[in-house]
mmCIF file of C-alpha atoms in Angstrom:
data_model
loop_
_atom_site.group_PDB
_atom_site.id
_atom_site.type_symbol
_atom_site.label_atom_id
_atom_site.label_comp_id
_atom_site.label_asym_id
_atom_site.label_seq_id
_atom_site.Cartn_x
_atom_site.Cartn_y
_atom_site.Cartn_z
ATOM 1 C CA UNK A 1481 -1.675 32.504 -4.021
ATOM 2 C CA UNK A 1482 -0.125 34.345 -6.789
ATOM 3 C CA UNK A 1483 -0.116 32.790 -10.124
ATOM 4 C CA UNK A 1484 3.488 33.019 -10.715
ATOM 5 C CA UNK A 1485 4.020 31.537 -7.480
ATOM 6 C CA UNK A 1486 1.596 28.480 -8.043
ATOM 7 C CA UNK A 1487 3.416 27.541 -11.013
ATOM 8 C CA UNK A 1488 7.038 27.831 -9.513
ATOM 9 C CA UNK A 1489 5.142 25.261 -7.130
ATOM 10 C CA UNK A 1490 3.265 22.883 -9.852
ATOM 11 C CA UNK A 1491 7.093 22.731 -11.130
ATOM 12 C CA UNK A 1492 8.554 21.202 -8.310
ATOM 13 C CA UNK A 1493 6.350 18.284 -8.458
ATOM 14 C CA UNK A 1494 7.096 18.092 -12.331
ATOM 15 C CA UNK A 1495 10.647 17.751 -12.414
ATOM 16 C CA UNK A 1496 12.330 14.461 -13.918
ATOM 17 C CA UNK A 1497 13.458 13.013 -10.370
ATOM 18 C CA UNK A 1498 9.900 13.613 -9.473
ATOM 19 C CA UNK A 1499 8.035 12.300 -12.458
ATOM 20 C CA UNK A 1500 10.342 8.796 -11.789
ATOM 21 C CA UNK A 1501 9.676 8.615 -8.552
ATOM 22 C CA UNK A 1502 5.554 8.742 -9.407
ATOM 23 C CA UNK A 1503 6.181 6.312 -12.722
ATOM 24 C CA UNK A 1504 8.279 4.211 -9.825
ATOM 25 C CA UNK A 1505 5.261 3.826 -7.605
ATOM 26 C CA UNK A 1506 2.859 2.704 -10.905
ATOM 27 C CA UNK A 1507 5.343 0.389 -11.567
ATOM 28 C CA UNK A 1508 5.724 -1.111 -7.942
ATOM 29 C CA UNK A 1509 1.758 -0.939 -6.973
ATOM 30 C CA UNK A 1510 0.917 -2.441 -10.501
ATOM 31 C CA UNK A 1511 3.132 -5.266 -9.994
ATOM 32 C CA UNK A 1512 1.928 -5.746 -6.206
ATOM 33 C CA UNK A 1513 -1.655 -5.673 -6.820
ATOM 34 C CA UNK A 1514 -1.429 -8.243 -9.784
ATOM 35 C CA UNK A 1515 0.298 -10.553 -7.791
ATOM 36 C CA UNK A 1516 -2.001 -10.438 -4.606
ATOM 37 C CA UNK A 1517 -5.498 -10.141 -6.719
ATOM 38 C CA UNK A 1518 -4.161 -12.795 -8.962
ATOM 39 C CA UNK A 1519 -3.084 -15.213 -6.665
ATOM 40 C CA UNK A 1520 -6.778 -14.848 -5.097
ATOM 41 C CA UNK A 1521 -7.817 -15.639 -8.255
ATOM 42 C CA UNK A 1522 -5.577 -18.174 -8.844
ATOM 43 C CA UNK A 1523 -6.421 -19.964 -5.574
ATOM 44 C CA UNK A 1524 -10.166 -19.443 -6.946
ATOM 45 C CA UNK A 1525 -9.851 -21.357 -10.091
ATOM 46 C CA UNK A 1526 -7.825 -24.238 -8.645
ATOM 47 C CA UNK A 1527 -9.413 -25.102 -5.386
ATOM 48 C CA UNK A 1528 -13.972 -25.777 -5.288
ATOM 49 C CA UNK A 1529 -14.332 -23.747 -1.975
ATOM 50 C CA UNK A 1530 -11.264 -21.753 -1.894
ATOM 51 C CA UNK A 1531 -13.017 -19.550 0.373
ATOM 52 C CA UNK A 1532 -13.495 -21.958 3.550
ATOM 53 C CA UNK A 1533 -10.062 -23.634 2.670
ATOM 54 C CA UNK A 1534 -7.062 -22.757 4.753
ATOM 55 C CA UNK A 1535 -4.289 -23.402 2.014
ATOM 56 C CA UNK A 1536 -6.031 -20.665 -0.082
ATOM 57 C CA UNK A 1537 -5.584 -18.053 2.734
ATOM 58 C CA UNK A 1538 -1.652 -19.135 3.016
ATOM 59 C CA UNK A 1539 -1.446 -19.089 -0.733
ATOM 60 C CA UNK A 1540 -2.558 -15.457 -0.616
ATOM 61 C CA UNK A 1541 -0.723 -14.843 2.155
ATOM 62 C CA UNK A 1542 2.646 -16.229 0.821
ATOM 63 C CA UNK A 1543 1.724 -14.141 -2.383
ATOM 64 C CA UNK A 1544 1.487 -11.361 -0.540
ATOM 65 C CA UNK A 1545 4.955 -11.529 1.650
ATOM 66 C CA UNK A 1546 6.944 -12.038 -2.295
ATOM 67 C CA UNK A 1547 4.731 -9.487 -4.010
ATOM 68 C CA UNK A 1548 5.151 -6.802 -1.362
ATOM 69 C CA UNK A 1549 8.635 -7.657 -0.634
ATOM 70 C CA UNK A 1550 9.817 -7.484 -4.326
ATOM 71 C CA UNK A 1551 7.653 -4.088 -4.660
ATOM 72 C CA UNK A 1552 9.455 -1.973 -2.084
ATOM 73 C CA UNK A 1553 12.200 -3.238 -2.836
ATOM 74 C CA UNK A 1554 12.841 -2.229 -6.771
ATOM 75 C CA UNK A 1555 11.343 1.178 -6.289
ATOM 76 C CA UNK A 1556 12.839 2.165 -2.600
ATOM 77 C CA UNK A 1557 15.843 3.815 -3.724
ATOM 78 C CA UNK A 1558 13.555 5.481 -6.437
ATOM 79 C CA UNK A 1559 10.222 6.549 -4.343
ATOM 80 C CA UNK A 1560 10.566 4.858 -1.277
ATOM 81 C CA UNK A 1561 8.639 2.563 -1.833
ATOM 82 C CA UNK A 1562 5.210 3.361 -0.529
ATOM 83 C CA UNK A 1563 3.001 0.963 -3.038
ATOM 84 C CA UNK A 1564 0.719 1.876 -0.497
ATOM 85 C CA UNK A 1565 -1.780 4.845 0.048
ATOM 86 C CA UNK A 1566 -1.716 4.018 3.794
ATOM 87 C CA UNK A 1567 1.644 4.194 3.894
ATOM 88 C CA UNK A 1568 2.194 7.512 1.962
ATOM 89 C CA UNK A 1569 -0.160 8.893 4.190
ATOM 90 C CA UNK A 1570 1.721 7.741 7.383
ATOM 91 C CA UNK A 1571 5.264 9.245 6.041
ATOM 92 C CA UNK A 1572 3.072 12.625 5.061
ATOM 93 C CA UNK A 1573 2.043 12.892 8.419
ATOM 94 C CA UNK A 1574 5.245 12.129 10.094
ATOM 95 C CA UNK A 1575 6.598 14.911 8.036
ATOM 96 C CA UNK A 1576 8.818 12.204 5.929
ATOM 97 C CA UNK A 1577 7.303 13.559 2.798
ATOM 98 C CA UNK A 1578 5.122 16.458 1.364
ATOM 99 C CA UNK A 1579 1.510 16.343 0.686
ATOM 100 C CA UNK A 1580 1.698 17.803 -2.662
ATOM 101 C CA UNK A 1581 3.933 14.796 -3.441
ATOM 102 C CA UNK A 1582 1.701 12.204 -1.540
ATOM 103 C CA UNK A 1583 -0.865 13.296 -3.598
ATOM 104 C CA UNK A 1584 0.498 12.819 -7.218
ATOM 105 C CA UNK A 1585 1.563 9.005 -5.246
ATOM 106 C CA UNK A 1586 -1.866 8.449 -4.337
ATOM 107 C CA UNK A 1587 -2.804 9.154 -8.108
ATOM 108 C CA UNK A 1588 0.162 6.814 -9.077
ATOM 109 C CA UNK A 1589 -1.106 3.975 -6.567
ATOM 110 C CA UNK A 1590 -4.455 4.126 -7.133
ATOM 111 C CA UNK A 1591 -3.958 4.307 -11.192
ATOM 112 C CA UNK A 1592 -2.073 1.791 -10.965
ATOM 113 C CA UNK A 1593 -4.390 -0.957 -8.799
ATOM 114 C CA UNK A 1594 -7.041 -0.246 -11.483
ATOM 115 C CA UNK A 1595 -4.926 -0.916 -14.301
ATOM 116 C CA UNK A 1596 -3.569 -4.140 -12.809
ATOM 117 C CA UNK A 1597 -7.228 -5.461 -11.789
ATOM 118 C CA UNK A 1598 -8.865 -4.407 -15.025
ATOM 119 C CA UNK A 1599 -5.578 -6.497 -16.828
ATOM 120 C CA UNK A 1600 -6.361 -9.645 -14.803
ATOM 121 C CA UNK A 1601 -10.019 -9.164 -15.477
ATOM 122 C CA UNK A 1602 -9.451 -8.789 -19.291
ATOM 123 C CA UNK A 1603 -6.787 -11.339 -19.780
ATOM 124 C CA UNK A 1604 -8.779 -13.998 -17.543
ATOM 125 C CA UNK A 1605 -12.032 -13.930 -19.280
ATOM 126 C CA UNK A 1606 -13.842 -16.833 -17.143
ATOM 127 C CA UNK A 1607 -12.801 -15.467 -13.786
ATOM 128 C CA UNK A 1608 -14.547 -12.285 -11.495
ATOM 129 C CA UNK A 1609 -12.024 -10.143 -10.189
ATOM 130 C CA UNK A 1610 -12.472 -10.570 -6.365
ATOM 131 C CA UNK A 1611 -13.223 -7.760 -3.909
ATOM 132 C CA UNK A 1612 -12.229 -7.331 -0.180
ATOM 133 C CA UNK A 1613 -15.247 -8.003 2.199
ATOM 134 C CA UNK A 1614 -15.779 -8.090 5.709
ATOM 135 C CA UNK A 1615 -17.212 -11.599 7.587
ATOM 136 C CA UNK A 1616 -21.200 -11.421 7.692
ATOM 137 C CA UNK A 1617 -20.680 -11.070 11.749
ATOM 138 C CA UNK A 1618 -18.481 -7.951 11.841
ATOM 139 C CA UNK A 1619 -19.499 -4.702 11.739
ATOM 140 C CA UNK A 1620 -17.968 -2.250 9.792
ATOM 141 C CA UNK A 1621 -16.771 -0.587 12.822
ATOM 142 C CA UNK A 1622 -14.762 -3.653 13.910
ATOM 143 C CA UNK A 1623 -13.430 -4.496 10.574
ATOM 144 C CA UNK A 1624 -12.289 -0.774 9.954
ATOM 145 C CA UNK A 1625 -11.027 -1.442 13.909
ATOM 146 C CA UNK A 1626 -9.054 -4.701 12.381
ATOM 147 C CA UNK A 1627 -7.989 -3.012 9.439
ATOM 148 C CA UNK A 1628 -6.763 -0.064 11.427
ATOM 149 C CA UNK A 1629 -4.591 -2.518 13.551
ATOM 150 C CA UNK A 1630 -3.262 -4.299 10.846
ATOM 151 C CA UNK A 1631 -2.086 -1.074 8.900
ATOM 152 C CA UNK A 1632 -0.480 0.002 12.041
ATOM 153 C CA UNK A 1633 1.797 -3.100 12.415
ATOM 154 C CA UNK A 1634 2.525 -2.741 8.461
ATOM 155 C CA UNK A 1635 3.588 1.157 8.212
ATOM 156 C CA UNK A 1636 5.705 0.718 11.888
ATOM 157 C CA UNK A 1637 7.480 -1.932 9.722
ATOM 158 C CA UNK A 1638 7.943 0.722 7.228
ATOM 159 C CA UNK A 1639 9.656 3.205 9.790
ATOM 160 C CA UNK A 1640 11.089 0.583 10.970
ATOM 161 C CA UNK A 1641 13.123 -1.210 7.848
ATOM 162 C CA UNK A 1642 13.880 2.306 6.256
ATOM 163 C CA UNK A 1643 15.709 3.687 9.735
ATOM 164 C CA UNK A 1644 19.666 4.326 9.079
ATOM 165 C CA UNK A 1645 19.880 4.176 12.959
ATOM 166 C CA UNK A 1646 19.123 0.229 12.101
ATOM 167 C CA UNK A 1647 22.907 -0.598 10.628
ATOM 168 C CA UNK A 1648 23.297 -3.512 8.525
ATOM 169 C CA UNK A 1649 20.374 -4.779 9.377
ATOM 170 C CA UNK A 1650 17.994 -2.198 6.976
ATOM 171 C CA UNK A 1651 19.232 -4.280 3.924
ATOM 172 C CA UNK A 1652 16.467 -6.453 5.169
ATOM 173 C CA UNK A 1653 13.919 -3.783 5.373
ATOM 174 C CA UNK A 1654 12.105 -5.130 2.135
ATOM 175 C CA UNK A 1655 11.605 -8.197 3.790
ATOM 176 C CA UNK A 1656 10.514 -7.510 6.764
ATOM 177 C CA UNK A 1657 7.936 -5.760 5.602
ATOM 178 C CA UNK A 1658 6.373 -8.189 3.249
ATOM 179 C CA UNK A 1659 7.198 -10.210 6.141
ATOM 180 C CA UNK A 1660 4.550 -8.110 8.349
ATOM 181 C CA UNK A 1661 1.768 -8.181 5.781
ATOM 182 C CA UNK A 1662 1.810 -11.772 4.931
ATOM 183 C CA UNK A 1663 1.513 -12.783 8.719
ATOM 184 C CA UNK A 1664 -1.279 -9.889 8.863
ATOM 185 C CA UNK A 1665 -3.160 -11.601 5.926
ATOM 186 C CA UNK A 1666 -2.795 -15.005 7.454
ATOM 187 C CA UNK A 1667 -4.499 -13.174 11.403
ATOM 188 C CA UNK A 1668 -7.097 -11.176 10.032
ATOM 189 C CA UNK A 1669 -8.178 -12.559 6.209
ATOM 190 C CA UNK A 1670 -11.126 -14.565 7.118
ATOM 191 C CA UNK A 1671 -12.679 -11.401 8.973
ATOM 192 C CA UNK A 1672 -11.782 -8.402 7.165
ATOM 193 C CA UNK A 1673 -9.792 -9.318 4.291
ATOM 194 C CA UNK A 1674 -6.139 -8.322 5.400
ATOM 195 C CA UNK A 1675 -5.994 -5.735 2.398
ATOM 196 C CA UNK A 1676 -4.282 -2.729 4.736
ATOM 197 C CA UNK A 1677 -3.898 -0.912 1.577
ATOM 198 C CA UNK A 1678 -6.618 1.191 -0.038
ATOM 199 C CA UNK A 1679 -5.726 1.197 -3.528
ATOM 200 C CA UNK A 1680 -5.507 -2.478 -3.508
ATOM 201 C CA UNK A 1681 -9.176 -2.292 -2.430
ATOM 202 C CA UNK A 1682 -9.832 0.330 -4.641
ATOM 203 C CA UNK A 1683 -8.905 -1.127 -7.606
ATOM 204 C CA UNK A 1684 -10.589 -4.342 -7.415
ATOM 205 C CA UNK A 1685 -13.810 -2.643 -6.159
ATOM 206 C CA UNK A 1686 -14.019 -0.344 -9.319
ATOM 207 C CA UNK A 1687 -13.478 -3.169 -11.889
ATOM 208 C CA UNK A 1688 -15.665 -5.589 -10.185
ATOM 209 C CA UNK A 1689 -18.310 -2.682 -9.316
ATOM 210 C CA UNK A 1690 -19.005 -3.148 -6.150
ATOM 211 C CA UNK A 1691 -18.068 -0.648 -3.576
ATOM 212 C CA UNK A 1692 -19.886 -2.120 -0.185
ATOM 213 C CA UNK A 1693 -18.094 -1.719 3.347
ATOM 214 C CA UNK A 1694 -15.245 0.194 0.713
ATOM 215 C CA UNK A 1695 -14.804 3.051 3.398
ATOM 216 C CA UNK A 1696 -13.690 -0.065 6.043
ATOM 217 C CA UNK A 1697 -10.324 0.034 3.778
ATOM 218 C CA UNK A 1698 -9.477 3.826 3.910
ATOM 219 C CA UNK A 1699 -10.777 4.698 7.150
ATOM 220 C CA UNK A 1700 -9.210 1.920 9.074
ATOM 221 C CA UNK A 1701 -5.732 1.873 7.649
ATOM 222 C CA UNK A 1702 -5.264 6.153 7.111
ATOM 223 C CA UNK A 1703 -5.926 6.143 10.995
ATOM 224 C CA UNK A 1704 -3.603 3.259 11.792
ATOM 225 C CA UNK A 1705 -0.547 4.397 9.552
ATOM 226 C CA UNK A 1706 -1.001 7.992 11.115
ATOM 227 C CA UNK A 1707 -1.027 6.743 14.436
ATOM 228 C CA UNK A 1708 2.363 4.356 13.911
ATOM 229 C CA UNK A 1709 3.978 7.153 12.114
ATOM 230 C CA UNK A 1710 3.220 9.372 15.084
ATOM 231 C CA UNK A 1711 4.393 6.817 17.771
ATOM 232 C CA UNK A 1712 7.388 6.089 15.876
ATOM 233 C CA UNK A 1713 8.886 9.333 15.103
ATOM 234 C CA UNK A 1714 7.559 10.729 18.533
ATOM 235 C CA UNK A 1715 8.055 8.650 21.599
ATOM 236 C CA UNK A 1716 9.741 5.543 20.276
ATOM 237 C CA UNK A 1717 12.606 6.461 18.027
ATOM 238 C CA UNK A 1718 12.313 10.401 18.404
ATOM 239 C CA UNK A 1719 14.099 12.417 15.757
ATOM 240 C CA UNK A 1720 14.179 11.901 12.157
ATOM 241 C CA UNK A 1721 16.976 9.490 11.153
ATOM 242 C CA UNK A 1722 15.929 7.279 8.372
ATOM 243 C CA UNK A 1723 17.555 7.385 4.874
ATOM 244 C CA UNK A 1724 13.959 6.665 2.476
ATOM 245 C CA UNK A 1725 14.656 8.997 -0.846
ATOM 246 C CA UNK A 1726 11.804 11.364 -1.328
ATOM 247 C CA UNK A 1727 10.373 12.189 -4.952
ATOM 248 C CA UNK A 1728 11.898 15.623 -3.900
ATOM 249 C CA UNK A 1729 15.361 14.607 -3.489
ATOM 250 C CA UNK A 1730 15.222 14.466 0.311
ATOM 251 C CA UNK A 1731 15.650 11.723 2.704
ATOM 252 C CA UNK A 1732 13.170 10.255 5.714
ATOM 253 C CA UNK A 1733 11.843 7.581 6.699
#
């Protein structure tokens, strides 16, 4: 590729709609990922076994629904709303969004879960930030399995709420999708953590330092959002129709 050409390229991703659109995701993902790490910690602090008791697992799960809800919804009109590398990845391979411009969101997202991990760890001095795990009698295979599932349920949601052919009833999109991943943490947190988003993995496991069973969270959910952005666009609801604002100006999903 010619120089003068790779440039005229760089530029497109560099623009001022395009630069808001990544500063929109850091925004959203921070916000997410403090909420849903925190409240884990929260539930720590407050309860002696938080990890065998059920209210802590519907306090993160609760956390979760508000967080994610709130998230998409102040940056969807901006981004889309991804807050999600799993998700990003689904709309890039449903064609609903370049991957040039899924990759400067991945560096948003990701950036962004550290940031908000290595804030709670800071400003809480007494408390560990936790990390996703799997139960000591899965596999890795079945949690990525689990994972993979969950993520699938979570980015058809996506298609889903941000589909014009919907009506009226997209306004609720936001919801419904925090909707989704709060009754996916409640299913599957005691076995493989519910996290169906990698950079909310991510970013705990690099401020805690411990990275075991971390390719559970990006294997799992990259194959699940592919496969429900696939089956959406393709045999479900064929044809593109959705009205989610690209960092490029265009619409999809």
């Amino acid at each position: 590729m010619a120089p003068d050409s790779f440039t005229a390229r760089f530029k497109q991703f560099v623009t001022p709609d395009a630069l808001r659109s990544y500063l929109a995701e850091f925004i959203s993902t921070f916000f997410y990922v403090f909420v849903v790490v925190g409240s884990a910690m929260a539930s720590r602090k407050l309860m002696s076994d938080s990890a065998t008791d059920p209210s802590s697992l519907v306090l993160v799960a609760i956390a979760n629904t508000f967080a994610l809800s709130s998230s998409v919804y102040i940056a969807s009109n901006i981004s889309g709303g991804h807050v999600n590398p799993a998700v990003t990845f689904g709309l890039a391979v449903g064609g609903h969004i370049s991957v040039s411009t899924a990759l400067f969101y991945w560096v948003s997202q990701m950036l962004a879960s550290v940031m908000a991990c290595l804030l709670l760890k800071v400003t809480t001095v007494s408390q560990d930030v936790p990390i996703y795990t799997i139960a000591s009698e899965m596999t890795g295979f079945g949690a990525s399995m689990v994972e993979g599932v969950l993520t699938f349920g979570l980015v058809y949601a996506v298609y889903a709420g941000g589909d014009t052919r919907s009506g009226p009833l997209r306004s609720i999109g936001p919801l419904v999708i925090g909707l989704m991943a709060g009754s996916m943490v409640l299913a599957a947190g005691p076995f493989s953590g519910g996290s169906m988003n990698p950079a909310l993995a991510f970013g705990s496991a690099i401020v805690a330092g411990r990275f075991k069973n971390q390719a559970v969270y990006w294997v799992g959910p990259l194959i699940g959002a592919a496969v429900a952005g696939l089956l959406y666009d393709n045999v479900v609801f064929p044809g593109h129709g959705s009205g989610r604002v690209n960092s490029d100006g265009t619409t999809g999903v």
